[in-house]
PDB file of C-alpha atoms in Angstrom:
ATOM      1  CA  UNK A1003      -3.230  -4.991 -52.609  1.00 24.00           C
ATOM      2  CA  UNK A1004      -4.120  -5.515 -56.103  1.00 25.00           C
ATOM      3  CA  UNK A1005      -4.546  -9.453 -57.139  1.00 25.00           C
ATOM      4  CA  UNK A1006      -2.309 -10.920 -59.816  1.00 26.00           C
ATOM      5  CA  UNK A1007      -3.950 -13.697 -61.100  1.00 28.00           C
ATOM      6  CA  UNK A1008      -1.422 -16.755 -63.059  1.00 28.00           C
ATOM      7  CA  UNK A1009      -1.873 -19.323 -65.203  1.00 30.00           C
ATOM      8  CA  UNK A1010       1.077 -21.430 -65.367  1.00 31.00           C
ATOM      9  CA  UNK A1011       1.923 -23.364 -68.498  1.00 32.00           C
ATOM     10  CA  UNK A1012       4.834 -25.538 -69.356  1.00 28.00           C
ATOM     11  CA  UNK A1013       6.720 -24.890 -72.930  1.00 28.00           C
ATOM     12  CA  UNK A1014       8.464 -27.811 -74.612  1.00 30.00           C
ATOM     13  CA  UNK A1015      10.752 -26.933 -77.551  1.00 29.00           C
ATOM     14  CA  UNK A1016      12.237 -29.539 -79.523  1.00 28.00           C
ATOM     15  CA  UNK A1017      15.821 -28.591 -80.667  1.00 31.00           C
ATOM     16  CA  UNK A1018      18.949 -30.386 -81.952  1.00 34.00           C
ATOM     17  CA  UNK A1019      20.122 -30.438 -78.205  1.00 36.00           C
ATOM     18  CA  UNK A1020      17.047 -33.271 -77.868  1.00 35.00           C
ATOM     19  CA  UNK A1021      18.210 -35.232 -80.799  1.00 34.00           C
ATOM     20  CA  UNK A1022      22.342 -35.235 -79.294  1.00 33.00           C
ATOM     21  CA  UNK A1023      21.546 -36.639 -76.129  1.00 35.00           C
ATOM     22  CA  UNK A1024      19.211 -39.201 -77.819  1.00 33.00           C
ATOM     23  CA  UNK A1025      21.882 -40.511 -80.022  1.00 33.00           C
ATOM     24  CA  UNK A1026      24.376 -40.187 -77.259  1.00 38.00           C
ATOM     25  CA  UNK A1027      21.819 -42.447 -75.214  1.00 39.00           C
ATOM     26  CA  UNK A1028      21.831 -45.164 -78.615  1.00 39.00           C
ATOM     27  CA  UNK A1029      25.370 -45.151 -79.103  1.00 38.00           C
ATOM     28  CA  UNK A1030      26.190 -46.466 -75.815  1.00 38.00           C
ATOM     29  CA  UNK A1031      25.442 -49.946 -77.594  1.00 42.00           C
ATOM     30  CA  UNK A1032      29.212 -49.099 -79.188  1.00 42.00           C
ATOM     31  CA  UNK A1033      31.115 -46.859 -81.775  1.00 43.00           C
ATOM     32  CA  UNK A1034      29.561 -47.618 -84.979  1.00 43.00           C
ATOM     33  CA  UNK A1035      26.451 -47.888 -83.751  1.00 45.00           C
ATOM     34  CA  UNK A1036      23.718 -45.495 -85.062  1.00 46.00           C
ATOM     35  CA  UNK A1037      19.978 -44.969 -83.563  1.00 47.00           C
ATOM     36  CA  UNK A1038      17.279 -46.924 -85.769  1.00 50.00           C
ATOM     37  CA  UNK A1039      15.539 -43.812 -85.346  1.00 47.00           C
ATOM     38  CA  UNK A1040      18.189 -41.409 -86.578  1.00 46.00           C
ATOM     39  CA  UNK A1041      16.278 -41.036 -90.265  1.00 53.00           C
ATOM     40  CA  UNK A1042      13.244 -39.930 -88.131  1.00 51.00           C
ATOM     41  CA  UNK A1043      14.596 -37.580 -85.994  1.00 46.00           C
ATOM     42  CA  UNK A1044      16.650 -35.949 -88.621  1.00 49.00           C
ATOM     43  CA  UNK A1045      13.385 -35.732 -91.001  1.00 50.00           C
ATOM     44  CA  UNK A1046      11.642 -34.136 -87.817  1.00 46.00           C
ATOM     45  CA  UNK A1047      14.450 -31.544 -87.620  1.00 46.00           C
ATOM     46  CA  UNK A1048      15.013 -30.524 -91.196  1.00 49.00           C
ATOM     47  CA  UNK A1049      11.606 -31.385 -92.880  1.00 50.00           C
ATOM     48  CA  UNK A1050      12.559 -33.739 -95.227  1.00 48.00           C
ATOM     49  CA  UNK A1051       9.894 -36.621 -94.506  1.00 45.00           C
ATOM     50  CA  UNK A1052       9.295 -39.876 -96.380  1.00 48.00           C
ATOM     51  CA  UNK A1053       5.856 -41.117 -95.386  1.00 48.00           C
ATOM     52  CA  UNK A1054       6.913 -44.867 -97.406  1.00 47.00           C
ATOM     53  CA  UNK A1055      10.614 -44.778 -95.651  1.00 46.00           C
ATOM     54  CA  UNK A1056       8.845 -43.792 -91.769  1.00 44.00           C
ATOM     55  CA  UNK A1057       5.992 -46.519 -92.484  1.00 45.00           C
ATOM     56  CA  UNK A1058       2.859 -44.126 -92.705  1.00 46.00           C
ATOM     57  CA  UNK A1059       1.661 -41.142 -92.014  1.00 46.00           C
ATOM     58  CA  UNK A1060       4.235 -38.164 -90.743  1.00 46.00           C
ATOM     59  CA  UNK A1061       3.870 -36.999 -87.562  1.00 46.00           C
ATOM     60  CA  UNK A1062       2.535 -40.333 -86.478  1.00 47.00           C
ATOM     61  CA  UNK A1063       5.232 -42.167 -86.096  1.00 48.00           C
ATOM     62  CA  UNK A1064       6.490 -44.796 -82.746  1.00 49.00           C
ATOM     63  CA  UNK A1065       9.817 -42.249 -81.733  1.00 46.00           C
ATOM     64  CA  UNK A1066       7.694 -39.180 -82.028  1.00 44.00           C
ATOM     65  CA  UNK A1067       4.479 -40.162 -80.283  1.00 48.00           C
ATOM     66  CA  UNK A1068       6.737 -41.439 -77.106  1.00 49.00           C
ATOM     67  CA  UNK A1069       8.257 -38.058 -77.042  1.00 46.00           C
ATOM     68  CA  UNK A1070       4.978 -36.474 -76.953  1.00 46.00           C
ATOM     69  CA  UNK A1071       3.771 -38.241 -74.078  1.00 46.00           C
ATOM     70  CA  UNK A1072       7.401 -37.949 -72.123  1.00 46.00           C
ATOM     71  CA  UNK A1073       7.207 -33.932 -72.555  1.00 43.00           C
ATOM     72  CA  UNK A1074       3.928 -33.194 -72.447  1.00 43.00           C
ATOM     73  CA  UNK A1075       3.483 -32.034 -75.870  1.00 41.00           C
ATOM     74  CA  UNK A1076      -0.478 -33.495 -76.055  1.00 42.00           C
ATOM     75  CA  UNK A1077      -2.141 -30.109 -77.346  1.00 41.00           C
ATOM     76  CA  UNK A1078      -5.279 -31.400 -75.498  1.00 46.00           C
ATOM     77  CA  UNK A1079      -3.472 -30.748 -71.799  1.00 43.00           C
ATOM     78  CA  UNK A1080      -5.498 -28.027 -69.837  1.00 46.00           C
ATOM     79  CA  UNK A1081      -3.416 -24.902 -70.556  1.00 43.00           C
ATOM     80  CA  UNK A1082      -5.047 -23.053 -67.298  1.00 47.00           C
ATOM     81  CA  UNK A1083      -5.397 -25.861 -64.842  1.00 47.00           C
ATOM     82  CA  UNK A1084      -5.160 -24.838 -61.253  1.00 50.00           C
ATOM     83  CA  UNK A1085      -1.848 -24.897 -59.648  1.00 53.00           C
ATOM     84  CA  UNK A1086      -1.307 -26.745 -57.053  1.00 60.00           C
ATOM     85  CA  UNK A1087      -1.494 -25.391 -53.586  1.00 62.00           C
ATOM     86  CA  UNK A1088       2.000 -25.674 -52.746  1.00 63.00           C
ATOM     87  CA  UNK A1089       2.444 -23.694 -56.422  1.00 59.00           C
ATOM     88  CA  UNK A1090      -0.149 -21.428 -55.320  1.00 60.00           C
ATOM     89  CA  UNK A1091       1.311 -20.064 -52.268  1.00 62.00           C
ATOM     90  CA  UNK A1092       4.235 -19.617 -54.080  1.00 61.00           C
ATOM     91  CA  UNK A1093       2.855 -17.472 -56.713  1.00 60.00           C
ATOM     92  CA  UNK A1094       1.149 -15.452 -54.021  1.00 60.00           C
ATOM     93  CA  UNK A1095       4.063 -15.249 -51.665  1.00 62.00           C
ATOM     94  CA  UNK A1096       6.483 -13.652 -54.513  1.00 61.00           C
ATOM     95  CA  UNK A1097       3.407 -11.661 -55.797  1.00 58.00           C
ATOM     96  CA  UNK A1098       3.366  -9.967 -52.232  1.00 58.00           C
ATOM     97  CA  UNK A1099       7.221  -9.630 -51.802  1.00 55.00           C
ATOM     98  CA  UNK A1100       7.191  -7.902 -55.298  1.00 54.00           C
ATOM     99  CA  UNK A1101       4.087  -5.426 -55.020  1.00 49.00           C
ATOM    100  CA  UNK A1102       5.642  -4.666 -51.498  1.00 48.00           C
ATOM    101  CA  UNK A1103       9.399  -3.969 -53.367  1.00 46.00           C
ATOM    102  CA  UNK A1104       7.481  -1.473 -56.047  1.00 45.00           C
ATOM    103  CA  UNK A1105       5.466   0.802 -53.123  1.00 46.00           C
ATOM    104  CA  UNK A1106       8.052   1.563 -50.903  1.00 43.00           C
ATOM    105  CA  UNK A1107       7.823   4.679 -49.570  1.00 52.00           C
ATOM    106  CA  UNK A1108      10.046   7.258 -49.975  1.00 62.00           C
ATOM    107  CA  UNK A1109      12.934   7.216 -47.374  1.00 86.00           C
ATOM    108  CA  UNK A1110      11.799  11.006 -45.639  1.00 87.00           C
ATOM    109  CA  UNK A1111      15.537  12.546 -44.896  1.00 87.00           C
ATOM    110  CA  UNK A1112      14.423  16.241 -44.004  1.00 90.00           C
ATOM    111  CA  UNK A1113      11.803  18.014 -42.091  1.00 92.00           C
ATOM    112  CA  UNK A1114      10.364  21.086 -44.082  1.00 94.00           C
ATOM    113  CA  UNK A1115       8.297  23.520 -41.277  1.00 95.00           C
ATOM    114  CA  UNK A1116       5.857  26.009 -42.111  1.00 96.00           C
ATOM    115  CA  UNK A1117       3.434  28.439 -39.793  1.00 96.00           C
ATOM    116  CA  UNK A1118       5.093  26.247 -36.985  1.00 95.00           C
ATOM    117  CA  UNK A1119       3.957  23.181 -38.500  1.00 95.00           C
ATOM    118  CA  UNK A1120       6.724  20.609 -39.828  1.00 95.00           C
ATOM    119  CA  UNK A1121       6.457  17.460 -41.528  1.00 94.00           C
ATOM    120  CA  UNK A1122       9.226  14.593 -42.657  1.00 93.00           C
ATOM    121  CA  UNK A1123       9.973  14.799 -46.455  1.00 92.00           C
ATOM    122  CA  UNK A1124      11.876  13.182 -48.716  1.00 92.00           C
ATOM    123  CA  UNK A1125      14.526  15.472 -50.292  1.00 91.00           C
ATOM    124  CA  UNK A1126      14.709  13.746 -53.825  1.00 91.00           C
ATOM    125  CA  UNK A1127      10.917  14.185 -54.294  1.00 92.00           C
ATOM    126  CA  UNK A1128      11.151  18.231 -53.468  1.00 92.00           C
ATOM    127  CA  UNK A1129      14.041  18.674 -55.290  1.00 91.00           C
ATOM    128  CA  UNK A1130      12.502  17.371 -58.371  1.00 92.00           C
ATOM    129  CA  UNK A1131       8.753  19.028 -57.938  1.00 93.00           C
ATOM    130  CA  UNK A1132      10.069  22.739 -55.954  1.00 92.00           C
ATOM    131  CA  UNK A1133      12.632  24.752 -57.980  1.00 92.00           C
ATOM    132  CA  UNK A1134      12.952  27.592 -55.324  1.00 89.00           C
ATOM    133  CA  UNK A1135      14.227  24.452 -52.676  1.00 89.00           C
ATOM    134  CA  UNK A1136      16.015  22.435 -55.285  1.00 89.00           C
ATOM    135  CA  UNK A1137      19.445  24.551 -54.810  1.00 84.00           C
ATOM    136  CA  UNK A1138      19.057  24.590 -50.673  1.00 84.00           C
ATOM    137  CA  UNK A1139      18.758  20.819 -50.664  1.00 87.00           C
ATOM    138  CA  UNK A1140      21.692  20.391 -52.685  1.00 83.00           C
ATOM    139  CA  UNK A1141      23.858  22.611 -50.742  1.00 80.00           C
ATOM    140  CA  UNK A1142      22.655  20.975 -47.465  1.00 81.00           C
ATOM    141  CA  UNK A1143      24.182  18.049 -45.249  1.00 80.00           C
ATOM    142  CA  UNK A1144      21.117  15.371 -44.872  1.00 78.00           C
ATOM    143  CA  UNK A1145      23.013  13.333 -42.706  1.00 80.00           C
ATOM    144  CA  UNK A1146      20.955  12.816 -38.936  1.00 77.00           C
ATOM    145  CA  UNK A1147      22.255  15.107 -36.265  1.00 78.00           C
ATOM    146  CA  UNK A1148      23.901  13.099 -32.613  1.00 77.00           C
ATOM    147  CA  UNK A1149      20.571  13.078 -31.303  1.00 80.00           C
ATOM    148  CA  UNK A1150      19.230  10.990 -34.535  1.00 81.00           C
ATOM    149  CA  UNK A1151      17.154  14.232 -35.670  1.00 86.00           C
ATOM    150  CA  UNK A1152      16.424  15.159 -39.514  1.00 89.00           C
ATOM    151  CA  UNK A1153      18.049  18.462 -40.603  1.00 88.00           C
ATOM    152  CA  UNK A1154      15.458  21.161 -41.027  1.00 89.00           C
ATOM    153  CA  UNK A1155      13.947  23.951 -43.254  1.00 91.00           C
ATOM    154  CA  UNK A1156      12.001  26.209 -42.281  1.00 92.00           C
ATOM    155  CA  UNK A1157      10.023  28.288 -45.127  1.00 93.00           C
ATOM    156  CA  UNK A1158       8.752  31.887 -44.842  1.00 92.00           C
ATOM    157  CA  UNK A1159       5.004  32.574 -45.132  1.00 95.00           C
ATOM    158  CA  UNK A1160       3.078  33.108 -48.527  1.00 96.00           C
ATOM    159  CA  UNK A1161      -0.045  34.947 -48.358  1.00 93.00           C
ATOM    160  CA  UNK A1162      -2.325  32.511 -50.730  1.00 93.00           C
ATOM    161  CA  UNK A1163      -1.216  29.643 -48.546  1.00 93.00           C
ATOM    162  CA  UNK A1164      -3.378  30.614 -45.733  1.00 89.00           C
ATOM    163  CA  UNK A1165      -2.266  27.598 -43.384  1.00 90.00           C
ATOM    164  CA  UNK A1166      -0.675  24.869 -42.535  1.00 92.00           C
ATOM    165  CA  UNK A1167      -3.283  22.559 -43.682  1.00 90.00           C
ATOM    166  CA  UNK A1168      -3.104  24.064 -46.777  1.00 89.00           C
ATOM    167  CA  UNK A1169       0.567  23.486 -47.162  1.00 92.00           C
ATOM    168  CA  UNK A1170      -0.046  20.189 -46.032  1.00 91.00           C
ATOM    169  CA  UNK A1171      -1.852  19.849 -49.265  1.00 89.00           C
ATOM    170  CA  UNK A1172       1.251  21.405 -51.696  1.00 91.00           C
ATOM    171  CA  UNK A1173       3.306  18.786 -50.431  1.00 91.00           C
ATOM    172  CA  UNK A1174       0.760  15.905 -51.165  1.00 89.00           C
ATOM    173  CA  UNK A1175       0.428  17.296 -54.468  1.00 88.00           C
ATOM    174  CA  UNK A1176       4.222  17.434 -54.918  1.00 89.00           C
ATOM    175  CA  UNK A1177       3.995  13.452 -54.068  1.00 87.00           C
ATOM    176  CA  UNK A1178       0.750  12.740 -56.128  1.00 85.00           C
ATOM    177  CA  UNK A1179      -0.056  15.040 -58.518  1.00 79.00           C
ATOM    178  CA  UNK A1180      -3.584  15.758 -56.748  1.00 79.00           C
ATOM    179  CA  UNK A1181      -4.685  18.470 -55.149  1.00 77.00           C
ATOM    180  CA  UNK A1182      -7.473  17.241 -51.822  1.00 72.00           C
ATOM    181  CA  UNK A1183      -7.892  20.119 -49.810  1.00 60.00           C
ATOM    182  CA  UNK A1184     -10.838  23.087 -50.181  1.00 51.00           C
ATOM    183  CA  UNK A1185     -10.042  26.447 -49.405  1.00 47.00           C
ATOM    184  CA  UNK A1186     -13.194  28.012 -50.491  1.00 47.00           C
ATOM    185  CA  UNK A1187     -16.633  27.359 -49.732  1.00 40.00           C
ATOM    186  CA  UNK A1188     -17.123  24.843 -52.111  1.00 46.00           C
ATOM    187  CA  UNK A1189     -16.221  20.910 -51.807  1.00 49.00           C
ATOM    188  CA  UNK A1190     -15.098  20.966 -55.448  1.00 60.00           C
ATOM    189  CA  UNK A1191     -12.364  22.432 -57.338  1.00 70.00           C
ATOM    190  CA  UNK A1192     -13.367  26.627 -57.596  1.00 88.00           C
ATOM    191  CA  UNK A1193     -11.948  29.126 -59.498  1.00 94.00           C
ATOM    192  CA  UNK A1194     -10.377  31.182 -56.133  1.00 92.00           C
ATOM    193  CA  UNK A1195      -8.680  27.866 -55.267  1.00 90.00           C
ATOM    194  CA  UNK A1196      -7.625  27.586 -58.517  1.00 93.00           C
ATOM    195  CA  UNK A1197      -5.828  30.695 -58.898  1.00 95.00           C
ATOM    196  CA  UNK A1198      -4.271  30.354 -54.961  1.00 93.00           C
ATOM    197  CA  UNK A1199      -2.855  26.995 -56.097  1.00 93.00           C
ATOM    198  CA  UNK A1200      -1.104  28.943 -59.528  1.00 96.00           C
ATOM    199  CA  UNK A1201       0.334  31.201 -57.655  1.00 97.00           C
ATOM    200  CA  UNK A1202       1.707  29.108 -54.660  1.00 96.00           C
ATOM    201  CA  UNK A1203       2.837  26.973 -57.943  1.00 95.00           C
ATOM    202  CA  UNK A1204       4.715  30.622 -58.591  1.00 97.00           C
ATOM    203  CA  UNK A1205       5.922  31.527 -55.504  1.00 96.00           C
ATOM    204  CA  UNK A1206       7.354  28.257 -54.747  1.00 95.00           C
ATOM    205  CA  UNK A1207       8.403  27.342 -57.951  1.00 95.00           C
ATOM    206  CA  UNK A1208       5.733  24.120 -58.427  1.00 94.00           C
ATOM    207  CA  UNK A1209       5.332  22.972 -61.935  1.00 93.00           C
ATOM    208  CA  UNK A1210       2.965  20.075 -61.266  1.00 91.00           C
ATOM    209  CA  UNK A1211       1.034  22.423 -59.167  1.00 92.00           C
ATOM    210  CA  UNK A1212       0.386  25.310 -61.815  1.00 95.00           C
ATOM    211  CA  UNK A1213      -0.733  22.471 -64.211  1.00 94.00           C
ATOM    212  CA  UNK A1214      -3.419  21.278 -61.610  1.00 91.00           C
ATOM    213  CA  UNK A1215      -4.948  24.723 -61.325  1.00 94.00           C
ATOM    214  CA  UNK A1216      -4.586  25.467 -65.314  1.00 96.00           C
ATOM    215  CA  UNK A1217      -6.549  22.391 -65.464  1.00 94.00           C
ATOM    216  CA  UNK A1218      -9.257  22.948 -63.048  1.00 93.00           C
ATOM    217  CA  UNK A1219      -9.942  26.217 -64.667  1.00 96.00           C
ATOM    218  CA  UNK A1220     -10.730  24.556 -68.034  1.00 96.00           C
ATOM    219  CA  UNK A1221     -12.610  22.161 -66.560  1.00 93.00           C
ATOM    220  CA  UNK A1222     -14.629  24.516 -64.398  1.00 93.00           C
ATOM    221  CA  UNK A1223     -15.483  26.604 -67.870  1.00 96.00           C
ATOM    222  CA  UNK A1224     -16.552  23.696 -69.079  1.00 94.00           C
ATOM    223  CA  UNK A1225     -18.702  22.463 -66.702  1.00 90.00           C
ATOM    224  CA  UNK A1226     -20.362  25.487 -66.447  1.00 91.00           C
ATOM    225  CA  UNK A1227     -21.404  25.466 -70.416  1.00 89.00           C
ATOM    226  CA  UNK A1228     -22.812  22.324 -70.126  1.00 85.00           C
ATOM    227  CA  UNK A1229     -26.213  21.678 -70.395  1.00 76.00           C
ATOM    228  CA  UNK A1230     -27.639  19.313 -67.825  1.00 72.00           C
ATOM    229  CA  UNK A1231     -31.644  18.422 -66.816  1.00 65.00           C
ATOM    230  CA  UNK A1232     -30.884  19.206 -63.099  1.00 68.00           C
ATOM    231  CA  UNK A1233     -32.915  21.236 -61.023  1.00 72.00           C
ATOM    232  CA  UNK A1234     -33.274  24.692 -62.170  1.00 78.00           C
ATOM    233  CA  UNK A1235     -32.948  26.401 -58.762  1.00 80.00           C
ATOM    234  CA  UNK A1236     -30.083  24.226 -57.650  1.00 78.00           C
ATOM    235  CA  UNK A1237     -28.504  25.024 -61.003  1.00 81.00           C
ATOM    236  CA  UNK A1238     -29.056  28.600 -60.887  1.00 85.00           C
ATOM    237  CA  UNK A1239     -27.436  28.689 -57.688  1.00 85.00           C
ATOM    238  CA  UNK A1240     -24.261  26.607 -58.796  1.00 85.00           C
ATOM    239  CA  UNK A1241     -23.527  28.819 -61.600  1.00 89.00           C
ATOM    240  CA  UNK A1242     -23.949  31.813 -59.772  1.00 91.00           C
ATOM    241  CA  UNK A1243     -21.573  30.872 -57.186  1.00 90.00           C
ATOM    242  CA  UNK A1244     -18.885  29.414 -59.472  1.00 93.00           C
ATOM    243  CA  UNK A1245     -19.014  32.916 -61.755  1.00 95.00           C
ATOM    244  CA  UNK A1246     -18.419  34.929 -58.414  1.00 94.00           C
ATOM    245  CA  UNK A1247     -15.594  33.071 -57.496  1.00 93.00           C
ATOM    246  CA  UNK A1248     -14.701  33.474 -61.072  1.00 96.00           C
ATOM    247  CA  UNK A1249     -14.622  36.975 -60.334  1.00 96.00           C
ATOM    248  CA  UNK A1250     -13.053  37.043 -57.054  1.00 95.00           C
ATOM    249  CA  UNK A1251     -10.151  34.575 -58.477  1.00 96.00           C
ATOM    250  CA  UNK A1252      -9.814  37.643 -61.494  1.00 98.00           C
ATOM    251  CA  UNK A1253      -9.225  39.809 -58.658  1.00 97.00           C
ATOM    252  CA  UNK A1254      -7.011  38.359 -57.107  1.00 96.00           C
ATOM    253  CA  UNK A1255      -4.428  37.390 -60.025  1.00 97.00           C
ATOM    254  CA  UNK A1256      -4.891  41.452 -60.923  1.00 97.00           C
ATOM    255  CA  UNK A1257      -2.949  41.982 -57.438  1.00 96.00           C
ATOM    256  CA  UNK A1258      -0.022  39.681 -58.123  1.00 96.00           C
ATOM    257  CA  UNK A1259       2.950  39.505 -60.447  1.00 95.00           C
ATOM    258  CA  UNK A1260       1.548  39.011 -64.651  1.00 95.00           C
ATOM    259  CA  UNK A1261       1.693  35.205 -65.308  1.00 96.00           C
ATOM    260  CA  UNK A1262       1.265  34.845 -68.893  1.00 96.00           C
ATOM    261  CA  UNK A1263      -0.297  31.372 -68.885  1.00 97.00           C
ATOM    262  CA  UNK A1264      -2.773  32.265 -66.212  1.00 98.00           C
ATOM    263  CA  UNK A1265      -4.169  35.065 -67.678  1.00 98.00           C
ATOM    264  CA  UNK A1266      -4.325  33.466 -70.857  1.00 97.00           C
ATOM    265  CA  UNK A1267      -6.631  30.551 -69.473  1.00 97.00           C
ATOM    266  CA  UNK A1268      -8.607  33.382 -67.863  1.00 98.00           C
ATOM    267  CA  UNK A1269      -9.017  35.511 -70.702  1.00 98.00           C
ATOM    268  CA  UNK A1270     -10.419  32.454 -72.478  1.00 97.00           C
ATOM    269  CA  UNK A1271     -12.966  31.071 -69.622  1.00 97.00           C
ATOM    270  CA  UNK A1272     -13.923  35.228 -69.609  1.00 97.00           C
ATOM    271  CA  UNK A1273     -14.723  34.944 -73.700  1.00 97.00           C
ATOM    272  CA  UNK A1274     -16.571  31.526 -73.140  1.00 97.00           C
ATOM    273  CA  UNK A1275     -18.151  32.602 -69.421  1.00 96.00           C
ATOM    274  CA  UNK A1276     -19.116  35.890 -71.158  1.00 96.00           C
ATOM    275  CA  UNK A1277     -22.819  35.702 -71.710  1.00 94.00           C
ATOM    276  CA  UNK A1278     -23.454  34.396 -68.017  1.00 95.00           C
ATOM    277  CA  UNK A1279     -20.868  37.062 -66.922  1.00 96.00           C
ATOM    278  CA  UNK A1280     -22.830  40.235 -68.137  1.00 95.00           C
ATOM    279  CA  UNK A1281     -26.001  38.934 -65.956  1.00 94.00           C
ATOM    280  CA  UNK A1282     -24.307  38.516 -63.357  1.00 94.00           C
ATOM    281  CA  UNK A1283     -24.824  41.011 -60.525  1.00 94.00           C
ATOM    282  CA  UNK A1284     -21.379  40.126 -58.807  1.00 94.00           C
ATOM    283  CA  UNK A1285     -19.631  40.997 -62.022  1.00 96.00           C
ATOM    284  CA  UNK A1286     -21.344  43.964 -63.292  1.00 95.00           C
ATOM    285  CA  UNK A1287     -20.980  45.820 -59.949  1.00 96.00           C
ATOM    286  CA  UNK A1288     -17.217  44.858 -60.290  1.00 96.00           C
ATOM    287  CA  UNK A1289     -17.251  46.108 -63.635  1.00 96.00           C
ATOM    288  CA  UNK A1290     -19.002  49.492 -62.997  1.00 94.00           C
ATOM    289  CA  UNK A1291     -17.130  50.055 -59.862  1.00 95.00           C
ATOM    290  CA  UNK A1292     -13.712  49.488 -60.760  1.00 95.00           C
ATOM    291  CA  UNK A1293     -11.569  50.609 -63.766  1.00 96.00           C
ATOM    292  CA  UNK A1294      -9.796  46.925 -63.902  1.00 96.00           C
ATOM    293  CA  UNK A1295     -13.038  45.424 -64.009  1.00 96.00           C
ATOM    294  CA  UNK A1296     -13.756  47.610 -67.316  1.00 96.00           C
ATOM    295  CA  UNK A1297     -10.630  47.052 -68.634  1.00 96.00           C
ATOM    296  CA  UNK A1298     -11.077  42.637 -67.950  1.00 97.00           C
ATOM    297  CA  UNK A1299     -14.347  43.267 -69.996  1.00 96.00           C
ATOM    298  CA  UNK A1300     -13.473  45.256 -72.585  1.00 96.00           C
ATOM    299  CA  UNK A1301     -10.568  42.409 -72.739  1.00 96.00           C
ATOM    300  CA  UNK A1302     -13.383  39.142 -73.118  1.00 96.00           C
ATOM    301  CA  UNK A1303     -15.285  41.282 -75.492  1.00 94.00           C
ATOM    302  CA  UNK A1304     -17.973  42.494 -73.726  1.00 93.00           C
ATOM    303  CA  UNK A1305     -19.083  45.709 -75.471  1.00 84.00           C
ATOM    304  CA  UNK A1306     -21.787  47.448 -73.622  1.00 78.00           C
ATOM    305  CA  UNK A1307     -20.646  48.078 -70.207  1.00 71.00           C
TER     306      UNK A1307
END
């Protein structure tokens, strides 16, 4: 739980209410009796000071120094003196109720089940991240059956989303924003898992999931043009198995549906990949093999194929 640390302070401000009650306190004396220290407290108020008429300097006078010491005006008080221990529990106590108030979790009112897998959701949360359930949800009584069970979807299998674990991981992302699970045989973000995640974004209508994958293909690309003083066998092998999942993930958008902004972050990672592309073995062979691999080429500017 994250620690909120408070320093308490008290605030005195002197306003016309403070003069009233005084005079209300003098006048008791009778009717037509007025405060011997009405002059000063009206000079306090509206700034029109006498030092002769208030016997010295201003701002030193008898009325004003005792109300300094009864409200705790002395500007040489400790601002950030400890509480007190009573005061401290206190501050802790709310500071607990009200971090616990902010991170409630969401209330999970459906089941969702894919591969034979199901988990409790919350139906707000995958109405507003998954377009292609939005309109089922809304339609649908989320009310708990007799037996006290949630009502249930149950969603037909995708091809890129392999398994349940990796479903698992859409709906965390849906909640977070994050994708944590590896598909490929790295333990970092790749360019296969990249693309899988775009087009599971597609299929199931995920905006914050396309975003995560347009993003981890610009910041593979860049990673991969960066120059670094690591070990030059180590690095070798890095790159080479980051540009053939490059073009494996290439490959695999080719067999799907045209996504405009997918191919146009892959275009641009093939322009600034390009000279580490035409050395590579893994993409020549593709190239020379294949007439989409020409055609990709001829697309990043590569002219000698």
């Amino acid at each position: 739980m994250p620690s909120l640390t408070t320093t308490c302070a008290t605030t005195a401000t002197f306003s016309p209410a403070h003069a009233t009650q005084t005079l209300s306190a003098e006048a008791k004396e009778g009717p037509t009796t007025v405060s011997p220290y009405y002059a000063e407290i009206e000079a306090f108020l509206f700034g029109d000071f006498d030092d002769e008429a208030l016997g010295g300097a201003v701002g030193s006078t008898p009325l004003i120094d005792e109300m300094d010491i009864e409200m705790d005006l002395d500007l040489d008080v400790d601002r950030e003196a400890p509480a007190t221990e009573q005061a401290a529990d206190i501050i802790a106590n709310t500071d607990d109720a009200a971090y616990a108030e902010a991170t409630v979790a969401p209330t999970e009112d459906v089941m969702v089940e894919y591969m034979g897998t199901a988990w409790p959701c919350n139906s707000a949360i995958l109405r507003r991240e998954c377009g292609s359930l939005r309109t089922s949800l809304e339609s649908m009584d989320l009310t708990l059956s007799e037996s006290g069970e949630l009502p249930w979807i149950i969603l037909d299998r995708f091809s890129e989303c392999d398994s349940p674990e990796v479903f698992y991981s859409v709906l965390d992302a849906m909640y977070t924003d994050h994708w944590t699970c590896s598909q490929t045989w790295e333990l970092e973000s790749s360019y296969l898992t990249s693309v899988k995640l775009y087009l599971i974004g597609m299929h199931w209508d995920i905006l914050a999931l396309r975003q995560i994958a347009l993003n981890d293909i610009f910041a593979l690309t860049s990673k991969l043009n960066e120059k670094n003083n690591k070990n030059k066998t180590e690095q070798r092998k890095n790159r080479d198995m980051h540009l053939m999942s490059f073009v494996r993930a290439v490959r695999l958008a080719l067999k799907h549906d045209w996504h405009a902004k997918l191919w146009r972050e892959l275009y641009q990672s093939g322009e600034d990949l390009k000279a580490k592309l035409v050395v590579h073995p893994g993409f020549m062979r593709w190239v020379k093999s294949e007439q989409a691999g020409k055609d990709y080429a001829r697309a990043i500017g590569v002219k000698k194929l």
